Amino acid sequence: MEITSELRGGLLAVTVMDNRIDAAGAIRFKEDMRQIIETPSARVLLDLSNVTFLDSSGLGAVVAVRKLLGEARPLDLAGLTPTVQKVFRLTRMDTVFTIYPVLEDGLKNAS
Amino acid sequence: MQADLADGPEGTIACLTLPARTEAIYAGLQTLLAQPPLAHLDNNLRGAAELALAEALNNIVEHGYAGQSGDIDIEIHQEKDGLFCQIHDAGRAFPGGKLPKGIFPDLKGELPEGGFGWALIHAVAEDICYERCHRRNRTAFRIRANQDEAIGQTI
């Protein structure tokens, strides 16, 4: 899975380049994220704007990454596409995560 | 939405048989999405169909066959106001011979990493039915064209 990351101040901005996080890619996503978040940062912002499809396995993997980071290091999300947004809304995970419309909004909030 | 459906003739059917493996489900969904009737749909309906199919198929791979080899037969019929999806497999029956109730897990306390699959199917699909016959499972559901309305009724 192709994932890019960039440290901006205390914020680690992570962008998923693939267009799906599903049952076939969820474990890989979690493992890749585990390595990426080894870079110390106060917060992590995950840009999902390229992801057009996320199923329950993908959602579980995002939740798992949030748990890996722990309470002290929040995982925020940005750029949810309509089908991904629907999964977050239906499962009410949109009430658990801070979600920004686009990556830039999340970056502004970092400063 | 109705206009998009009219692009493909009512009655169009897509059929596909897949081996019960996660990677095969991924590839199979891509094949189905690229051909009628799914290819003609607007993104909202197509996304709902992809979600319901992915959840149902992955559930069969993980729990129905649970590592055993076998096939999954998928049929997707275009109807006047949506899609009718039918899946046959020879994996284990659902526990108790009944479909999972599909209640979304509670988010209080430790966040759940699973248990969302069938709840998502119930949220986006209608007329969900399941039967076991001659050691095979038949699971079927409809995805309505007006998705927002369907979701409104669920919440």
PDB file of C-alpha atoms in Angstrom:
ATOM      1  CA  MET A   1       0.000   0.000   0.000  1.00  0.00           C
ATOM      2  CA  GLU A   2       1.352   3.400  -0.921  1.00  0.00           C
ATOM      3  CA  ILE A   3       1.279   5.861   1.949  1.00  0.00           C
ATOM      4  CA  THR A   4       3.225   9.122   2.126  1.00  0.00           C
ATOM      5  CA  SER A   5       3.982  11.123   5.258  1.00  0.00           C
ATOM      6  CA  GLU A   6       5.384  14.511   6.095  1.00  0.00           C
ATOM      7  CA  LEU A   7       6.274  16.021   9.452  1.00  0.00           C
ATOM      8  CA  ARG A   8       4.968  19.585   9.785  1.00  0.00           C
ATOM      9  CA  GLY A   9       5.864  21.003  13.168  1.00  0.00           C
ATOM     10  CA  GLY A  10       4.290  18.730  15.728  1.00  0.00           C
ATOM     11  CA  LEU A  11       1.937  17.186  13.197  1.00  0.00           C
ATOM     12  CA  LEU A  12       2.567  14.090  11.116  1.00  0.00           C
ATOM     13  CA  ALA A  13       0.519  14.453   7.924  1.00  0.00           C
ATOM     14  CA  VAL A  14      -0.095  11.027   6.362  1.00  0.00           C
ATOM     15  CA  THR A  15      -1.710  10.546   2.940  1.00  0.00           C
ATOM     16  CA  VAL A  16      -3.030   7.213   1.678  1.00  0.00           C
ATOM     17  CA  MET A  17      -2.304   7.127  -2.065  1.00  0.00           C
ATOM     18  CA  ASP A  18      -4.313   3.931  -2.761  1.00  0.00           C
ATOM     19  CA  ASN A  19      -8.021   4.242  -3.500  1.00  0.00           C
ATOM     20  CA  ARG A  20      -9.183   1.412  -1.223  1.00  0.00           C
ATOM     21  CA  ILE A  21      -8.722   0.249   2.347  1.00  0.00           C
ATOM     22  CA  ASP A  22     -10.606  -3.050   2.348  1.00  0.00           C
ATOM     23  CA  ALA A  23     -10.341  -6.605   3.678  1.00  0.00           C
ATOM     24  CA  ALA A  24      -7.558  -7.345   1.161  1.00  0.00           C
ATOM     25  CA  GLY A  25      -5.448  -4.359   2.266  1.00  0.00           C
ATOM     26  CA  ALA A  26      -6.400  -3.686   5.889  1.00  0.00           C
ATOM     27  CA  ILE A  27      -3.572  -5.664   7.514  1.00  0.00           C
ATOM     28  CA  ARG A  28      -1.007  -4.095   5.203  1.00  0.00           C
ATOM     29  CA  PHE A  29      -2.397  -0.630   5.938  1.00  0.00           C
ATOM     30  CA  LYS A  30      -2.089  -1.241   9.684  1.00  0.00           C
ATOM     31  CA  GLU A  31       1.470  -2.537   9.366  1.00  0.00           C
ATOM     32  CA  ASP A  32       2.559   0.365   7.132  1.00  0.00           C
ATOM     33  CA  MET A  33       0.960   2.859   9.501  1.00  0.00           C
ATOM     34  CA  ARG A  34       2.678   1.205  12.465  1.00  0.00           C
ATOM     35  CA  GLN A  35       6.045   2.015  10.866  1.00  0.00           C
ATOM     36  CA  ILE A  36       5.072   5.518   9.766  1.00  0.00           C
ATOM     37  CA  ILE A  37       3.899   6.596  13.217  1.00  0.00           C
ATOM     38  CA  GLU A  38       7.256   5.620  14.698  1.00  0.00           C
ATOM     39  CA  THR A  39       8.244   9.160  13.645  1.00  0.00           C
ATOM     40  CA  PRO A  40       7.577  11.155  16.823  1.00  0.00           C
ATOM     41  CA  SER A  41       4.813  13.778  16.570  1.00  0.00           C
ATOM     42  CA  ALA A  42       2.233  15.384  18.845  1.00  0.00           C
ATOM     43  CA  ARG A  43      -0.624  14.538  16.463  1.00  0.00           C
ATOM     44  CA  VAL A  44      -1.278  12.475  13.332  1.00  0.00           C
ATOM     45  CA  LEU A  45      -3.536  13.685  10.523  1.00  0.00           C
ATOM     46  CA  LEU A  46      -4.636  10.996   8.076  1.00  0.00           C
ATOM     47  CA  ASP A  47      -5.635  12.240   4.639  1.00  0.00           C
ATOM     48  CA  LEU A  48      -8.143   9.849   3.055  1.00  0.00           C
ATOM     49  CA  SER A  49      -9.026  12.009   0.046  1.00  0.00           C
ATOM     50  CA  ASN A  50      -7.730   9.391  -2.442  1.00  0.00           C
ATOM     51  CA  VAL A  51      -9.670   6.576  -0.763  1.00  0.00           C
ATOM     52  CA  THR A  52     -12.973   6.012  -2.556  1.00  0.00           C
ATOM     53  CA  PHE A  53     -13.818   2.752  -0.761  1.00  0.00           C
ATOM     54  CA  LEU A  54     -13.412   1.631   2.842  1.00  0.00           C
ATOM     55  CA  ASP A  55     -15.221  -1.406   4.259  1.00  0.00           C
ATOM     56  CA  SER A  56     -15.606  -2.651   7.847  1.00  0.00           C
ATOM     57  CA  SER A  57     -12.109  -4.191   7.755  1.00  0.00           C
ATOM     58  CA  GLY A  58     -10.668  -0.851   6.624  1.00  0.00           C
ATOM     59  CA  LEU A  59     -12.578   0.945   9.348  1.00  0.00           C
ATOM     60  CA  GLY A  60     -11.259  -1.559  11.907  1.00  0.00           C
ATOM     61  CA  ALA A  61      -7.716  -0.871  10.708  1.00  0.00           C
ATOM     62  CA  VAL A  62      -8.144   2.906  11.140  1.00  0.00           C
ATOM     63  CA  VAL A  63      -9.480   2.301  14.664  1.00  0.00           C
ATOM     64  CA  ALA A  64      -6.509   0.010  15.359  1.00  0.00           C
ATOM     65  CA  VAL A  65      -4.082   2.782  14.324  1.00  0.00           C
ATOM     66  CA  ARG A  66      -5.872   5.185  16.653  1.00  0.00           C
ATOM     67  CA  LYS A  67      -5.355   2.687  19.496  1.00  0.00           C
ATOM     68  CA  LEU A  68      -1.676   2.212  18.586  1.00  0.00           C
ATOM     69  CA  LEU A  69      -1.186   5.965  18.941  1.00  0.00           C
ATOM     70  CA  GLY A  70      -2.795   6.020  22.376  1.00  0.00           C
ATOM     71  CA  GLU A  71      -4.815   8.699  24.140  1.00  0.00           C
ATOM     72  CA  ALA A  72      -2.011  11.251  24.260  1.00  0.00           C
ATOM     73  CA  ARG A  73      -1.422  11.328  20.504  1.00  0.00           C
ATOM     74  CA  PRO A  74      -4.655  12.020  18.622  1.00  0.00           C
ATOM     75  CA  LEU A  75      -5.425  10.644  15.164  1.00  0.00           C
ATOM     76  CA  ASP A  76      -7.492  13.085  13.108  1.00  0.00           C
ATOM     77  CA  LEU A  77      -8.908  12.410   9.654  1.00  0.00           C
ATOM     78  CA  ALA A  78      -9.315  14.573   6.571  1.00  0.00           C
ATOM     79  CA  GLY A  79     -10.819  14.427   3.099  1.00  0.00           C
ATOM     80  CA  LEU A  80     -13.429  11.688   3.470  1.00  0.00           C
ATOM     81  CA  THR A  81     -15.006  10.816   0.089  1.00  0.00           C
ATOM     82  CA  PRO A  82     -18.801  10.159   0.030  1.00  0.00           C
ATOM     83  CA  THR A  83     -18.772   6.355   0.443  1.00  0.00           C
ATOM     84  CA  VAL A  84     -16.097   6.523   3.171  1.00  0.00           C
ATOM     85  CA  GLN A  85     -18.056   9.277   4.905  1.00  0.00           C
ATOM     86  CA  LYS A  86     -21.149   7.078   4.779  1.00  0.00           C
ATOM     87  CA  VAL A  87     -19.320   4.246   6.605  1.00  0.00           C
ATOM     88  CA  PHE A  88     -18.138   6.656   9.318  1.00  0.00           C
ATOM     89  CA  ARG A  89     -21.627   8.168   9.663  1.00  0.00           C
ATOM     90  CA  LEU A  90     -23.501   4.851   9.819  1.00  0.00           C
ATOM     91  CA  THR A  91     -21.112   3.342  12.389  1.00  0.00           C
ATOM     92  CA  ARG A  92     -21.120   6.683  14.286  1.00  0.00           C
ATOM     93  CA  MET A  93     -17.314   6.699  14.146  1.00  0.00           C
ATOM     94  CA  ASP A  94     -17.739  10.283  12.912  1.00  0.00           C
ATOM     95  CA  THR A  95     -18.538  11.134  16.554  1.00  0.00           C
ATOM     96  CA  VAL A  96     -15.270   9.563  17.750  1.00  0.00           C
ATOM     97  CA  PHE A  97     -12.770  11.074  15.289  1.00  0.00           C
ATOM     98  CA  THR A  98     -12.135  14.732  14.533  1.00  0.00           C
ATOM     99  CA  ILE A  99     -12.731  14.938  10.783  1.00  0.00           C
ATOM    100  CA  TYR A 100     -11.656  17.848   8.593  1.00  0.00           C
ATOM    101  CA  PRO A 101     -13.198  18.440   5.141  1.00  0.00           C
ATOM    102  CA  VAL A 102      -9.745  18.738   3.545  1.00  0.00           C
ATOM    103  CA  LEU A 103      -6.143  18.176   4.689  1.00  0.00           C
ATOM    104  CA  GLU A 104      -5.388  21.911   4.716  1.00  0.00           C
ATOM    105  CA  ASP A 105      -8.070  22.519   7.365  1.00  0.00           C
ATOM    106  CA  GLY A 106      -6.432  19.979   9.641  1.00  0.00           C
ATOM    107  CA  LEU A 107      -3.010  21.496   9.046  1.00  0.00           C
ATOM    108  CA  LYS A 108      -4.257  24.997   9.926  1.00  0.00           C
ATOM    109  CA  ASN A 109      -5.612  23.670  13.184  1.00  0.00           C
ATOM    110  CA  ALA A 110      -2.221  22.214  14.020  1.00  0.00           C
ATOM    111  CA  SER A 111      -0.556  25.569  14.538  1.00  0.00           C
TER     112      SER A 111
ATOM    113  CA  MET B   1     -30.530   8.695 -10.079  1.00  0.00           C
ATOM    114  CA  GLN B   2     -33.414   7.155 -11.979  1.00  0.00           C
ATOM    115  CA  ALA B   3     -31.960   8.497 -15.210  1.00  0.00           C
ATOM    116  CA  ASP B   4     -28.640   6.786 -14.547  1.00  0.00           C
ATOM    117  CA  LEU B   5     -30.381   3.516 -13.994  1.00  0.00           C
ATOM    118  CA  ALA B   6     -32.202   3.936 -17.282  1.00  0.00           C
ATOM    119  CA  ASP B   7     -28.805   3.927 -19.052  1.00  0.00           C
ATOM    120  CA  GLY B   8     -28.673   0.185 -18.546  1.00  0.00           C
ATOM    121  CA  PRO B   9     -31.692  -1.851 -19.536  1.00  0.00           C
ATOM    122  CA  GLU B  10     -33.810  -3.213 -16.717  1.00  0.00           C
ATOM    123  CA  GLY B  11     -33.154  -6.912 -16.452  1.00  0.00           C
ATOM    124  CA  THR B  12     -29.410  -6.685 -17.061  1.00  0.00           C
ATOM    125  CA  ILE B  13     -27.709  -9.413 -15.056  1.00  0.00           C
ATOM    126  CA  ALA B  14     -24.075  -9.813 -14.079  1.00  0.00           C
ATOM    127  CA  CYS B  15     -22.927 -13.245 -12.881  1.00  0.00           C
ATOM    128  CA  LEU B  16     -19.556 -14.172 -11.453  1.00  0.00           C
ATOM    129  CA  THR B  17     -18.099 -17.185  -9.648  1.00  0.00           C
ATOM    130  CA  LEU B  18     -15.153 -16.540  -7.350  1.00  0.00           C
ATOM    131  CA  PRO B  19     -12.899 -18.722  -5.214  1.00  0.00           C
ATOM    132  CA  ALA B  20     -13.476 -17.973  -1.510  1.00  0.00           C
ATOM    133  CA  ARG B  21     -10.290 -15.961  -0.911  1.00  0.00           C
ATOM    134  CA  THR B  22      -9.963 -12.339   0.171  1.00  0.00           C
ATOM    135  CA  GLU B  23      -7.800 -11.345  -2.829  1.00  0.00           C
ATOM    136  CA  ALA B  24     -10.257 -12.989  -5.222  1.00  0.00           C
ATOM    137  CA  ILE B  25     -13.129 -10.992  -3.674  1.00  0.00           C
ATOM    138  CA  TYR B  26     -11.185  -7.790  -4.260  1.00  0.00           C
ATOM    139  CA  ALA B  27     -10.506  -8.659  -7.909  1.00  0.00           C
ATOM    140  CA  GLY B  28     -14.054  -9.922  -8.426  1.00  0.00           C
ATOM    141  CA  LEU B  29     -15.581  -6.710  -7.115  1.00  0.00           C
ATOM    142  CA  GLN B  30     -13.428  -4.702  -9.525  1.00  0.00           C
ATOM    143  CA  THR B  31     -14.670  -6.876 -12.397  1.00  0.00           C
ATOM    144  CA  LEU B  32     -18.310  -6.459 -11.343  1.00  0.00           C
ATOM    145  CA  LEU B  33     -17.971  -2.693 -10.868  1.00  0.00           C
ATOM    146  CA  ALA B  34     -16.568  -2.279 -14.369  1.00  0.00           C
ATOM    147  CA  GLN B  35     -19.478  -3.966 -16.146  1.00  0.00           C
ATOM    148  CA  PRO B  36     -23.247  -3.457 -16.328  1.00  0.00           C
ATOM    149  CA  PRO B  37     -25.359  -3.121 -14.315  1.00  0.00           C
ATOM    150  CA  LEU B  38     -22.966  -1.683 -11.678  1.00  0.00           C
ATOM    151  CA  ALA B  39     -20.877   0.341 -14.135  1.00  0.00           C
ATOM    152  CA  HIS B  40     -23.910   2.441 -15.122  1.00  0.00           C
ATOM    153  CA  LEU B  41     -24.915   3.498 -11.634  1.00  0.00           C
ATOM    154  CA  ASP B  42     -24.360   6.841  -9.974  1.00  0.00           C
ATOM    155  CA  ASN B  43     -21.606   6.878  -7.350  1.00  0.00           C
ATOM    156  CA  ASN B  44     -23.965   6.839  -4.369  1.00  0.00           C
ATOM    157  CA  LEU B  45     -25.800   3.682  -5.388  1.00  0.00           C
ATOM    158  CA  ARG B  46     -22.647   2.056  -6.728  1.00  0.00           C
ATOM    159  CA  GLY B  47     -20.843   2.754  -3.435  1.00  0.00           C
ATOM    160  CA  ALA B  48     -23.717   1.238  -1.429  1.00  0.00           C
ATOM    161  CA  ALA B  49     -23.760  -1.856  -3.652  1.00  0.00           C
ATOM    162  CA  GLU B  50     -19.989  -2.263  -3.397  1.00  0.00           C
ATOM    163  CA  LEU B  51     -20.142  -1.924   0.379  1.00  0.00           C
ATOM    164  CA  ALA B  52     -22.964  -4.465   0.844  1.00  0.00           C
ATOM    165  CA  LEU B  53     -21.350  -6.947  -1.556  1.00  0.00           C
ATOM    166  CA  ALA B  54     -17.878  -6.563  -0.008  1.00  0.00           C
ATOM    167  CA  GLU B  55     -19.231  -7.106   3.507  1.00  0.00           C
ATOM    168  CA  ALA B  56     -21.360 -10.113   2.534  1.00  0.00           C
ATOM    169  CA  LEU B  57     -18.575 -11.739   0.492  1.00  0.00           C
ATOM    170  CA  ASN B  58     -15.828 -11.146   3.050  1.00  0.00           C
ATOM    171  CA  ASN B  59     -18.109 -12.558   5.730  1.00  0.00           C
ATOM    172  CA  ILE B  60     -18.520 -15.734   3.659  1.00  0.00           C
ATOM    173  CA  VAL B  61     -14.741 -16.032   3.188  1.00  0.00           C
ATOM    174  CA  GLU B  62     -13.915 -15.390   6.857  1.00  0.00           C
ATOM    175  CA  HIS B  63     -16.761 -17.200   8.623  1.00  0.00           C
ATOM    176  CA  GLY B  64     -18.583 -19.359   6.042  1.00  0.00           C
ATOM    177  CA  TYR B  65     -15.577 -21.050   4.491  1.00  0.00           C
ATOM    178  CA  ALA B  66     -13.169 -20.011   7.296  1.00  0.00           C
ATOM    179  CA  GLY B  67     -10.006 -21.046   5.470  1.00  0.00           C
ATOM    180  CA  GLN B  68     -11.581 -23.920   3.512  1.00  0.00           C
ATOM    181  CA  SER B  69     -11.554 -23.690  -0.252  1.00  0.00           C
ATOM    182  CA  GLY B  70     -14.788 -23.298  -2.184  1.00  0.00           C
ATOM    183  CA  ASP B  71     -16.688 -21.137  -4.615  1.00  0.00           C
ATOM    184  CA  ILE B  72     -19.005 -18.180  -4.264  1.00  0.00           C
ATOM    185  CA  ASP B  73     -21.587 -17.467  -6.979  1.00  0.00           C
ATOM    186  CA  ILE B  74     -22.745 -13.881  -7.330  1.00  0.00           C
ATOM    187  CA  GLU B  75     -25.674 -12.584  -9.380  1.00  0.00           C
ATOM    188  CA  ILE B  76     -26.585  -8.929  -9.713  1.00  0.00           C
ATOM    189  CA  HIS B  77     -29.879  -8.064 -11.402  1.00  0.00           C
ATOM    190  CA  GLN B  78     -30.824  -4.577 -12.441  1.00  0.00           C
ATOM    191  CA  GLU B  79     -34.345  -3.673 -11.380  1.00  0.00           C
ATOM    192  CA  LYS B  80     -36.507  -0.623 -12.016  1.00  0.00           C
ATOM    193  CA  ASP B  81     -35.500   1.155  -8.817  1.00  0.00           C
ATOM    194  CA  GLY B  82     -32.219  -0.462  -7.844  1.00  0.00           C
ATOM    195  CA  LEU B  83     -30.366  -3.752  -7.731  1.00  0.00           C
ATOM    196  CA  PHE B  84     -31.162  -7.271  -6.599  1.00  0.00           C
ATOM    197  CA  CYS B  85     -28.065  -9.158  -5.421  1.00  0.00           C
ATOM    198  CA  GLN B  86     -27.995 -12.898  -4.799  1.00  0.00           C
ATOM    199  CA  ILE B  87     -25.052 -14.879  -3.433  1.00  0.00           C
ATOM    200  CA  HIS B  88     -24.714 -18.675  -3.184  1.00  0.00           C
ATOM    201  CA  ASP B  89     -21.955 -20.453  -1.294  1.00  0.00           C
ATOM    202  CA  ALA B  90     -21.247 -23.904   0.150  1.00  0.00           C
ATOM    203  CA  GLY B  91     -19.627 -22.696   3.374  1.00  0.00           C
ATOM    204  CA  ARG B  92     -20.975 -23.188   6.875  1.00  0.00           C
ATOM    205  CA  ALA B  93     -24.458 -21.956   7.728  1.00  0.00           C
ATOM    206  CA  PHE B  94     -24.943 -18.788   9.744  1.00  0.00           C
ATOM    207  CA  PRO B  95     -24.990 -19.538  13.489  1.00  0.00           C
ATOM    208  CA  GLY B  96     -28.483 -20.668  14.442  1.00  0.00           C
ATOM    209  CA  GLY B  97     -29.437 -20.698  10.769  1.00  0.00           C
ATOM    210  CA  LYS B  98     -30.265 -17.007  10.954  1.00  0.00           C
ATOM    211  CA  LEU B  99     -28.766 -13.826   9.576  1.00  0.00           C
ATOM    212  CA  PRO B 100     -26.790 -11.701  12.038  1.00  0.00           C
ATOM    213  CA  LYS B 101     -29.067  -9.020  13.501  1.00  0.00           C
ATOM    214  CA  GLY B 102     -26.770  -6.309  12.292  1.00  0.00           C
ATOM    215  CA  ILE B 103     -26.656  -4.052  15.316  1.00  0.00           C
ATOM    216  CA  PHE B 104     -23.830  -1.525  15.244  1.00  0.00           C
ATOM    217  CA  PRO B 105     -21.332  -2.092  18.077  1.00  0.00           C
ATOM    218  CA  ASP B 106     -21.418   0.300  21.011  1.00  0.00           C
ATOM    219  CA  LEU B 107     -18.678   2.928  20.807  1.00  0.00           C
ATOM    220  CA  LYS B 108     -18.559   3.568  24.553  1.00  0.00           C
ATOM    221  CA  GLY B 109     -15.543   2.159  26.333  1.00  0.00           C
ATOM    222  CA  GLU B 110     -12.851   0.526  24.229  1.00  0.00           C
ATOM    223  CA  LEU B 111     -13.470   1.210  20.549  1.00  0.00           C
ATOM    224  CA  PRO B 112     -14.454  -1.904  18.573  1.00  0.00           C
ATOM    225  CA  GLU B 113     -12.309  -2.868  15.561  1.00  0.00           C
ATOM    226  CA  GLY B 114     -14.904  -5.238  14.106  1.00  0.00           C
ATOM    227  CA  GLY B 115     -18.519  -6.313  14.196  1.00  0.00           C
ATOM    228  CA  PHE B 116     -19.644  -3.682  11.703  1.00  0.00           C
ATOM    229  CA  GLY B 117     -20.044  -5.857   8.602  1.00  0.00           C
ATOM    230  CA  TRP B 118     -23.620  -7.078   8.777  1.00  0.00           C
ATOM    231  CA  ALA B 119     -24.783  -3.863  10.453  1.00  0.00           C
ATOM    232  CA  LEU B 120     -23.538  -1.986   7.379  1.00  0.00           C
ATOM    233  CA  ILE B 121     -25.384  -4.395   5.069  1.00  0.00           C
ATOM    234  CA  HIS B 122     -28.612  -3.846   7.028  1.00  0.00           C
ATOM    235  CA  ALA B 123     -28.050  -0.089   6.793  1.00  0.00           C
ATOM    236  CA  VAL B 124     -27.665   0.109   3.010  1.00  0.00           C
ATOM    237  CA  ALA B 125     -29.744  -2.880   1.815  1.00  0.00           C
ATOM    238  CA  GLU B 126     -33.397  -3.946   2.004  1.00  0.00           C
ATOM    239  CA  ASP B 127     -35.376  -7.181   1.639  1.00  0.00           C
ATOM    240  CA  ILE B 128     -32.438  -9.107   3.110  1.00  0.00           C
ATOM    241  CA  CYS B 129     -33.037 -12.838   3.170  1.00  0.00           C
ATOM    242  CA  TYR B 130     -31.094 -15.993   3.880  1.00  0.00           C
ATOM    243  CA  GLU B 131     -31.846 -19.673   3.456  1.00  0.00           C
ATOM    244  CA  ARG B 132     -29.905 -22.911   3.685  1.00  0.00           C
ATOM    245  CA  CYS B 133     -30.816 -25.548   1.155  1.00  0.00           C
ATOM    246  CA  HIS B 134     -28.963 -28.716   0.046  1.00  0.00           C
ATOM    247  CA  ARG B 135     -25.929 -27.734   2.163  1.00  0.00           C
ATOM    248  CA  ARG B 136     -25.671 -24.411   0.366  1.00  0.00           C
ATOM    249  CA  ASN B 137     -26.355 -20.864   1.582  1.00  0.00           C
ATOM    250  CA  ARG B 138     -28.389 -18.353  -0.381  1.00  0.00           C
ATOM    251  CA  THR B 139     -28.134 -14.736   0.716  1.00  0.00           C
ATOM    252  CA  ALA B 140     -30.046 -12.034  -1.149  1.00  0.00           C
ATOM    253  CA  PHE B 141     -30.768  -8.325  -0.758  1.00  0.00           C
ATOM    254  CA  ARG B 142     -31.881  -5.265  -2.677  1.00  0.00           C
ATOM    255  CA  ILE B 143     -30.069  -1.965  -2.940  1.00  0.00           C
ATOM    256  CA  ARG B 144     -32.545   0.833  -3.602  1.00  0.00           C
ATOM    257  CA  ALA B 145     -31.747   3.738  -5.873  1.00  0.00           C
ATOM    258  CA  ASN B 146     -32.674   6.295  -3.234  1.00  0.00           C
ATOM    259  CA  GLN B 147     -29.891   5.612  -0.753  1.00  0.00           C
ATOM    260  CA  ASP B 148     -30.316   8.697   1.428  1.00  0.00           C
ATOM    261  CA  GLU B 149     -33.903   7.734   2.066  1.00  0.00           C
ATOM    262  CA  ALA B 150     -32.879   4.189   2.967  1.00  0.00           C
ATOM    263  CA  ILE B 151     -30.272   5.469   5.396  1.00  0.00           C
ATOM    264  CA  GLY B 152     -32.758   7.932   6.884  1.00  0.00           C
ATOM    265  CA  GLN B 153     -35.025   5.030   7.764  1.00  0.00           C
ATOM    266  CA  THR B 154     -32.219   3.080   9.367  1.00  0.00           C
ATOM    267  CA  ILE B 155     -30.951   5.762  11.724  1.00  0.00           C
TER     268      ILE B 155
END
